[in-house]
Amino acid sequence: MIEYSVIIRTTGKASEKYQRLLDSIEKLIPQPQEIIVVLPEGGQYPSETLGKETYYFSPKGMVIQRMVGIDMCKTKYALICDDDVQFESDFVEQLYEPIKEGLCSITAGPLYSFLPPKGINAFLCTLMGSAMPTVFHKDRYISILRTSGYSYNKKLDVSKKYYETQSVAWTCFFADVDAIKQINFMDEIWLDSHGYSSLDDQTMFYKAYLRGIKTMVVVSAEYKHLDARTSIRDNRDPVLYSLSFNRIVFWHRFIYKKQSNLWLKFVAILCIAYRSIWLFAFNILDILRRRMTVRDFKTSCKGYIDGWKYLRTKEYKELPFV
């Protein structure tokens, strides 16, 4: 018997998609001990309910709402998810297997919809070093690159069952609650500073990896991301700003500062410079193609510049070592 809770981060506005999540939870075998729902302060309870949820309020943010739910959790394990996912009745049982076998402390299902689809965009992502097919680490699902991007493996072998990973979409994952607390993720509350928390998933799971806390992908535990997009609806400026700001902080804190010598630090600088030059070029091209406005470009640039400035602040310098 798996004693676990379900922790849901929501704004309370996912409506029909949230109901499909609740329907999935109701069918889970075994059933959770508790369903914890964390809403932003000032929000309203969702009208959709199973009648057995415990509600908590916290400041709005992808990081802090999840961590409040984890702090309130009383069971050893938890299924932590957003409000717009759907899964089968044996989902938790599948995710628990590698943890029970002592292989890892965190598991997730593969979410191929989060990876670049084939075509010109996938080619451009590869060229820029933001997301590219795996070449050297075919035993992993995701590997983090020195550009602050990632390489991915879409060709997972079901017979292999589990793949180690340095990141997953934290849209939905299963974990030993004590292991999550050992990550000290509230140290990364800077992710929530701008109205949207870009790279929150990559930061959490890569930090876990750096601390020796293993995450594995269970190949057969696929699930659907229904994508309510409540966090980015009418929120374009914070999204663009956060994408630039958080990427610089992530790169410096988790890649540059973790290099063991001056040569590797120099290589890391070359990698982020390479990516930044290509991103600048693609943004100019998008303006010419009218796929990006000048205002969007200025917002993105401001996030990038402010990210570099933040690295020199007392607040950043006082962050605990990873």
Short mmCIF file of C-alpha atoms in Angstrom, two decimals:
data_model
loop_
_atom_site.label_atom_id
_atom_site.label_comp_id
_atom_site.label_asym_id
_atom_site.label_seq_id
_atom_site.Cartn_x
_atom_site.Cartn_y
_atom_site.Cartn_z
CA MET A 1 0.00 0.00 0.00
CA ILE A 2 1.41 3.39 -1.04
CA GLU A 3 0.68 6.13 1.47
CA TYR A 4 0.72 9.32 -0.52
CA SER A 5 -1.01 12.67 -0.98
CA VAL A 6 -1.90 14.58 -4.12
CA ILE A 7 -0.72 18.20 -4.14
CA ILE A 8 -2.31 20.52 -6.72
CA ARG A 9 -1.08 24.01 -7.59
CA THR A 10 -3.87 26.00 -9.20
CA THR A 11 -5.22 29.48 -9.83
CA GLY A 12 -8.74 28.03 -9.62
CA LYS A 13 -9.49 28.91 -13.25
CA ALA A 14 -8.72 25.74 -15.21
CA SER A 15 -12.45 24.77 -15.16
CA GLU A 16 -13.17 21.73 -17.36
CA LYS A 17 -9.51 20.73 -17.47
CA TYR A 18 -9.33 20.82 -13.68
CA GLN A 19 -12.39 18.59 -13.57
CA ARG A 20 -10.59 16.07 -15.76
CA LEU A 21 -7.72 16.08 -13.27
CA LEU A 22 -10.15 15.45 -10.42
CA ASP A 23 -11.76 12.63 -12.40
CA SER A 24 -8.29 11.08 -12.83
CA ILE A 25 -7.56 11.36 -9.12
CA GLU A 26 -10.88 9.72 -8.25
CA LYS A 27 -9.91 6.67 -10.34
CA LEU A 28 -6.40 6.26 -8.90
CA ILE A 29 -5.51 2.90 -7.36
CA PRO A 30 -4.66 3.13 -4.54
CA GLN A 31 -6.45 6.30 -3.47
CA PRO A 32 -4.46 9.16 -1.91
CA GLN A 33 -4.59 9.80 1.84
CA GLU A 34 -5.22 13.49 1.22
CA ILE A 35 -5.75 15.94 -1.64
CA ILE A 36 -4.02 19.27 -0.95
CA VAL A 37 -5.02 22.22 -3.14
CA VAL A 38 -2.94 25.40 -2.97
CA LEU A 39 -4.54 28.59 -4.30
CA PRO A 40 -3.07 32.09 -4.64
CA GLU A 41 -4.01 34.61 -1.96
CA GLY A 42 -7.19 36.43 -2.95
CA GLY A 43 -8.26 33.59 -5.24
CA GLN A 44 -11.53 31.74 -5.08
CA TYR A 45 -12.20 28.07 -4.49
CA PRO A 46 -12.74 26.22 -7.77
CA SER A 47 -16.36 25.16 -8.31
CA GLU A 48 -15.13 21.70 -9.36
CA THR A 49 -14.54 19.46 -6.34
CA LEU A 50 -14.39 15.88 -5.11
CA GLY A 51 -15.55 17.00 -1.67
CA LYS A 52 -12.45 15.73 0.14
CA GLU A 53 -9.85 18.40 -0.66
CA THR A 54 -7.97 20.45 1.91
CA TYR A 55 -7.42 24.01 0.70
CA TYR A 56 -4.52 26.33 1.50
CA PHE A 57 -3.68 29.84 0.30
CA SER A 58 -0.22 31.22 -0.40
CA PRO A 59 1.36 34.11 -2.30
CA LYS A 60 0.90 33.51 -6.01
CA GLY A 61 3.81 31.75 -7.68
CA MET A 62 4.68 28.44 -9.27
CA VAL A 63 7.46 27.81 -6.77
CA ILE A 64 5.90 29.00 -3.54
CA GLN A 65 2.48 27.41 -4.13
CA ARG A 66 4.08 24.01 -4.74
CA MET A 67 6.36 24.34 -1.73
CA VAL A 68 3.49 25.34 0.56
CA GLY A 69 1.68 22.16 -0.51
CA ILE A 70 4.79 20.09 0.18
CA ASP A 71 5.22 21.69 3.60
CA MET A 72 1.61 20.80 4.47
CA CYS A 73 1.97 17.20 3.28
CA LYS A 74 1.92 14.58 6.07
CA THR A 75 2.51 11.43 4.01
CA LYS A 76 5.88 10.01 2.96
CA TYR A 77 5.14 10.37 -0.74
CA ALA A 78 3.26 12.85 -2.91
CA LEU A 79 1.96 13.18 -6.45
CA ILE A 80 2.56 16.86 -7.22
CA CYS A 81 0.77 18.30 -10.22
CA ASP A 82 -0.67 21.32 -11.95
CA ASP A 83 -4.39 21.70 -12.50
CA ASP A 84 -4.47 20.59 -16.14
CA VAL A 85 -3.21 17.01 -16.37
CA GLN A 86 -4.94 13.68 -16.92
CA PHE A 87 -3.67 10.15 -16.22
CA GLU A 88 -4.72 6.52 -15.86
CA SER A 89 -5.71 4.67 -12.68
CA ASP A 90 -2.33 2.89 -12.32
CA PHE A 91 -0.28 6.09 -12.77
CA VAL A 92 0.94 6.32 -9.16
CA GLU A 93 1.72 2.60 -9.00
CA GLN A 94 3.95 2.93 -12.08
CA LEU A 95 5.74 6.00 -10.72
CA TYR A 96 6.31 4.38 -7.35
CA GLU A 97 8.10 1.29 -8.72
CA PRO A 98 11.65 2.70 -9.20
CA ILE A 99 11.42 4.50 -5.84
CA LYS A 100 10.39 1.24 -4.17
CA GLU A 101 13.35 -0.46 -5.86
CA GLY A 102 15.68 2.16 -4.35
CA LEU A 103 16.75 3.56 -7.73
CA CYS A 104 15.72 7.17 -7.15
CA SER A 105 13.68 9.55 -4.99
CA ILE A 106 11.69 11.35 -7.72
CA THR A 107 9.87 9.99 -10.77
CA ALA A 108 7.83 11.35 -13.65
CA GLY A 109 6.27 10.21 -16.86
CA PRO A 110 7.66 11.35 -20.22
CA LEU A 111 5.90 14.41 -21.64
CA TYR A 112 6.80 14.45 -25.31
CA SER A 113 4.48 17.40 -26.00
CA PHE A 114 6.92 19.64 -24.09
CA LEU A 115 9.74 18.77 -26.51
CA PRO A 116 10.19 20.58 -29.85
CA PRO A 117 8.13 19.00 -32.65
CA LYS A 118 9.91 18.08 -35.88
CA GLY A 119 10.31 20.94 -38.34
CA ILE A 120 11.97 24.32 -38.71
CA ASN A 121 11.46 25.28 -35.05
CA ALA A 122 13.25 22.13 -33.86
CA PHE A 123 16.11 22.92 -36.25
CA LEU A 124 16.37 26.49 -34.94
CA CYS A 125 16.29 25.28 -31.32
CA THR A 126 19.16 22.92 -32.13
CA LEU A 127 21.14 25.62 -33.90
CA MET A 128 20.71 27.98 -30.97
CA GLY A 129 21.54 25.36 -28.34
CA SER A 130 18.25 25.78 -26.51
CA ALA A 131 16.83 22.29 -27.14
CA MET A 132 18.45 19.61 -29.24
CA PRO A 133 18.23 15.84 -29.81
CA THR A 134 20.53 13.82 -27.59
CA VAL A 135 23.83 12.72 -29.12
CA PHE A 136 26.03 11.70 -26.18
CA HIS A 137 23.58 10.77 -23.41
CA LYS A 138 21.11 8.28 -24.86
CA ASP A 139 20.76 6.67 -21.42
CA ARG A 140 19.04 9.87 -20.21
CA TYR A 141 15.71 11.51 -20.99
CA ILE A 142 16.96 15.11 -20.54
CA SER A 143 20.49 16.46 -20.12
CA ILE A 144 21.26 20.09 -19.25
CA LEU A 145 23.64 21.94 -21.59
CA ARG A 146 26.17 24.68 -20.80
CA THR A 147 24.05 27.04 -22.93
CA SER A 148 21.39 26.66 -20.17
CA GLY A 149 19.35 24.72 -22.71
CA TYR A 150 18.90 20.94 -22.81
CA SER A 151 19.24 17.86 -24.98
CA TYR A 152 16.38 15.38 -25.14
CA ASN A 153 15.78 11.75 -25.98
CA LYS A 154 12.45 11.04 -27.68
CA LYS A 155 13.33 7.42 -28.47
CA LEU A 156 12.74 5.85 -25.07
CA ASP A 157 12.73 2.05 -25.02
CA VAL A 158 9.73 0.66 -23.11
CA SER A 159 11.66 -2.54 -22.33
CA LYS A 160 14.30 -0.46 -20.51
CA LYS A 161 11.48 0.85 -18.24
CA TYR A 162 13.37 3.70 -16.52
CA TYR A 163 15.67 6.47 -17.70
CA GLU A 164 17.67 8.82 -15.52
CA THR A 165 17.11 12.50 -16.21
CA GLN A 166 18.49 15.88 -15.20
CA SER A 167 15.14 17.60 -15.70
CA VAL A 168 11.47 16.91 -16.38
CA ALA A 169 8.36 19.03 -16.71
CA TRP A 170 7.21 19.48 -13.13
CA THR A 171 3.67 19.67 -14.45
CA CYS A 172 3.29 16.27 -12.78
CA PHE A 173 5.74 14.16 -10.78
CA PHE A 174 5.88 11.72 -7.86
CA ALA A 175 8.38 12.03 -5.03
CA ASP A 176 9.60 11.16 -1.59
CA VAL A 177 8.55 14.31 0.29
CA ASP A 178 11.70 14.39 2.44
CA ALA A 179 13.88 14.32 -0.70
CA ILE A 180 12.02 17.34 -2.10
CA LYS A 181 12.56 19.21 1.16
CA GLN A 182 16.30 18.44 1.00
CA ILE A 183 16.51 20.42 -2.25
CA ASN A 184 15.78 23.61 -0.24
CA PHE A 185 13.89 24.98 -3.21
CA MET A 186 12.67 28.07 -1.39
CA ASP A 187 16.24 29.34 -1.86
CA GLU A 188 15.25 29.69 -5.52
CA ILE A 189 12.27 31.98 -4.86
CA TRP A 190 13.86 34.44 -7.31
CA LEU A 191 12.10 32.33 -9.94
CA ASP A 192 8.76 33.79 -8.78
CA SER A 193 9.90 37.42 -8.76
CA HIS A 194 8.41 38.66 -12.03
CA GLY A 195 4.88 37.31 -12.35
CA TYR A 196 5.93 34.15 -14.20
CA SER A 197 8.39 31.45 -13.15
CA SER A 198 10.35 30.46 -16.25
CA LEU A 199 12.75 27.51 -15.86
CA ASP A 200 11.18 26.50 -12.54
CA ASP A 201 11.12 22.82 -13.52
CA GLN A 202 14.65 22.81 -14.93
CA THR A 203 15.95 24.59 -11.83
CA MET A 204 14.34 22.19 -9.39
CA PHE A 205 15.32 18.91 -10.99
CA TYR A 206 18.80 20.00 -12.00
CA LYS A 207 19.42 21.25 -8.47
CA ALA A 208 18.23 17.86 -7.21
CA TYR A 209 20.68 16.19 -9.63
CA LEU A 210 23.57 18.37 -8.43
CA ARG A 211 22.74 17.38 -4.84
CA GLY A 212 22.75 13.68 -5.66
CA ILE A 213 18.95 13.29 -5.55
CA LYS A 214 18.05 11.11 -8.53
CA THR A 215 15.07 11.61 -10.81
CA MET A 216 13.93 8.89 -13.21
CA VAL A 217 11.41 8.84 -16.03
CA VAL A 218 9.10 5.82 -16.14
CA VAL A 219 8.67 5.22 -19.86
CA SER A 220 5.21 3.62 -19.66
CA ALA A 221 3.74 6.26 -17.32
CA GLU A 222 2.60 8.65 -20.02
CA TYR A 223 0.00 11.28 -19.18
CA LYS A 224 -1.79 14.14 -20.91
CA HIS A 225 -1.03 17.79 -20.38
CA LEU A 226 -4.30 19.56 -21.14
CA ASP A 227 -2.57 22.97 -21.10
CA ALA A 228 -5.04 25.37 -19.50
CA ARG A 229 -2.37 28.13 -19.87
CA THR A 230 -3.88 30.13 -17.02
CA SER A 231 -0.41 31.34 -15.97
CA ILE A 232 0.43 33.04 -19.27
CA ARG A 233 -2.98 34.19 -20.44
CA ASP A 234 -2.86 38.00 -20.81
CA ASN A 235 0.58 37.85 -19.17
CA ARG A 236 2.95 38.28 -22.11
CA ASP A 237 5.30 40.90 -20.65
CA PRO A 238 6.11 38.96 -17.44
CA VAL A 239 6.62 35.77 -19.46
CA LEU A 240 9.10 37.37 -21.87
CA TYR A 241 10.92 39.22 -19.09
CA SER A 242 11.13 36.12 -16.89
CA LEU A 243 12.40 33.93 -19.74
CA SER A 244 15.42 36.21 -20.13
CA PHE A 245 16.04 37.10 -16.47
CA ASN A 246 15.68 33.59 -15.06
CA ARG A 247 17.82 32.04 -17.78
CA ILE A 248 20.79 34.26 -16.93
CA VAL A 249 20.44 33.53 -13.21
CA PHE A 250 20.03 29.79 -13.83
CA TRP A 251 23.10 29.69 -16.10
CA HIS A 252 25.29 31.57 -13.63
CA ARG A 253 24.10 29.78 -10.48
CA PHE A 254 23.86 26.20 -11.74
CA ILE A 255 26.29 26.03 -14.65
CA TYR A 256 28.99 28.70 -14.51
CA LYS A 257 29.53 28.56 -10.73
CA LYS A 258 29.59 24.74 -10.78
CA GLN A 259 32.50 24.50 -13.23
CA SER A 260 35.62 23.11 -11.58
CA ASN A 261 38.29 25.26 -13.26
CA LEU A 262 38.85 28.48 -15.21
CA TRP A 263 38.91 26.72 -18.59
CA LEU A 264 35.47 25.16 -18.06
CA LYS A 265 34.13 28.49 -16.81
CA PHE A 266 35.41 30.09 -20.03
CA VAL A 267 33.70 27.38 -22.08
CA ALA A 268 30.45 28.07 -20.19
CA ILE A 269 30.78 31.79 -21.05
CA LEU A 270 31.30 30.93 -24.73
CA CYS A 271 28.18 28.73 -24.65
CA ILE A 272 25.87 31.38 -23.17
CA ALA A 273 27.35 34.01 -25.52
CA TYR A 274 26.72 31.72 -28.51
CA ARG A 275 23.11 31.20 -27.48
CA SER A 276 22.53 34.90 -26.75
CA ILE A 277 23.87 35.97 -30.18
CA TRP A 278 21.60 33.52 -32.00
CA LEU A 279 18.60 34.49 -29.88
CA PHE A 280 19.19 38.17 -30.65
CA ALA A 281 19.39 37.37 -34.37
CA PHE A 282 16.20 35.29 -34.32
CA ASN A 283 14.33 38.01 -32.41
CA ILE A 284 15.30 40.59 -35.03
CA LEU A 285 14.11 38.19 -37.73
CA ASP A 286 10.81 37.69 -35.89
CA ILE A 287 10.30 41.46 -35.75
CA LEU A 288 10.83 41.68 -39.51
CA ARG A 289 8.37 38.78 -39.99
CA ARG A 290 5.93 40.51 -37.60
CA ARG A 291 5.91 37.53 -35.26
CA MET A 292 7.35 39.70 -32.48
CA THR A 293 6.70 43.34 -31.64
CA VAL A 294 9.37 45.89 -30.82
CA ARG A 295 7.85 46.13 -27.35
CA ASP A 296 8.25 42.36 -26.87
CA PHE A 297 11.88 42.64 -27.95
CA LYS A 298 12.56 45.48 -25.51
CA THR A 299 10.90 43.52 -22.68
CA SER A 300 13.05 40.48 -23.42
CA CYS A 301 16.23 42.58 -23.59
CA LYS A 302 15.39 44.29 -20.30
CA GLY A 303 14.99 40.91 -18.60
CA TYR A 304 18.36 39.84 -19.99
CA ILE A 305 20.14 43.01 -18.81
CA ASP A 306 18.43 42.97 -15.40
CA GLY A 307 19.43 39.33 -14.98
CA TRP A 308 23.10 40.25 -15.36
CA LYS A 309 22.65 43.15 -12.95
CA TYR A 310 21.02 40.84 -10.39
CA LEU A 311 24.16 38.70 -10.31
CA ARG A 312 25.99 41.64 -8.73
CA THR A 313 23.41 42.27 -6.01
CA LYS A 314 23.84 41.44 -2.34
CA GLU A 315 20.66 39.32 -2.48
CA TYR A 316 22.09 37.03 -5.15
CA LYS A 317 25.54 36.80 -3.57
CA GLU A 318 23.97 35.72 -0.27
CA LEU A 319 22.07 32.80 -1.80
CA PRO A 320 23.23 29.52 -0.22
CA PHE A 321 25.63 27.41 -2.27
CA VAL A 322 23.98 24.79 -4.47
#
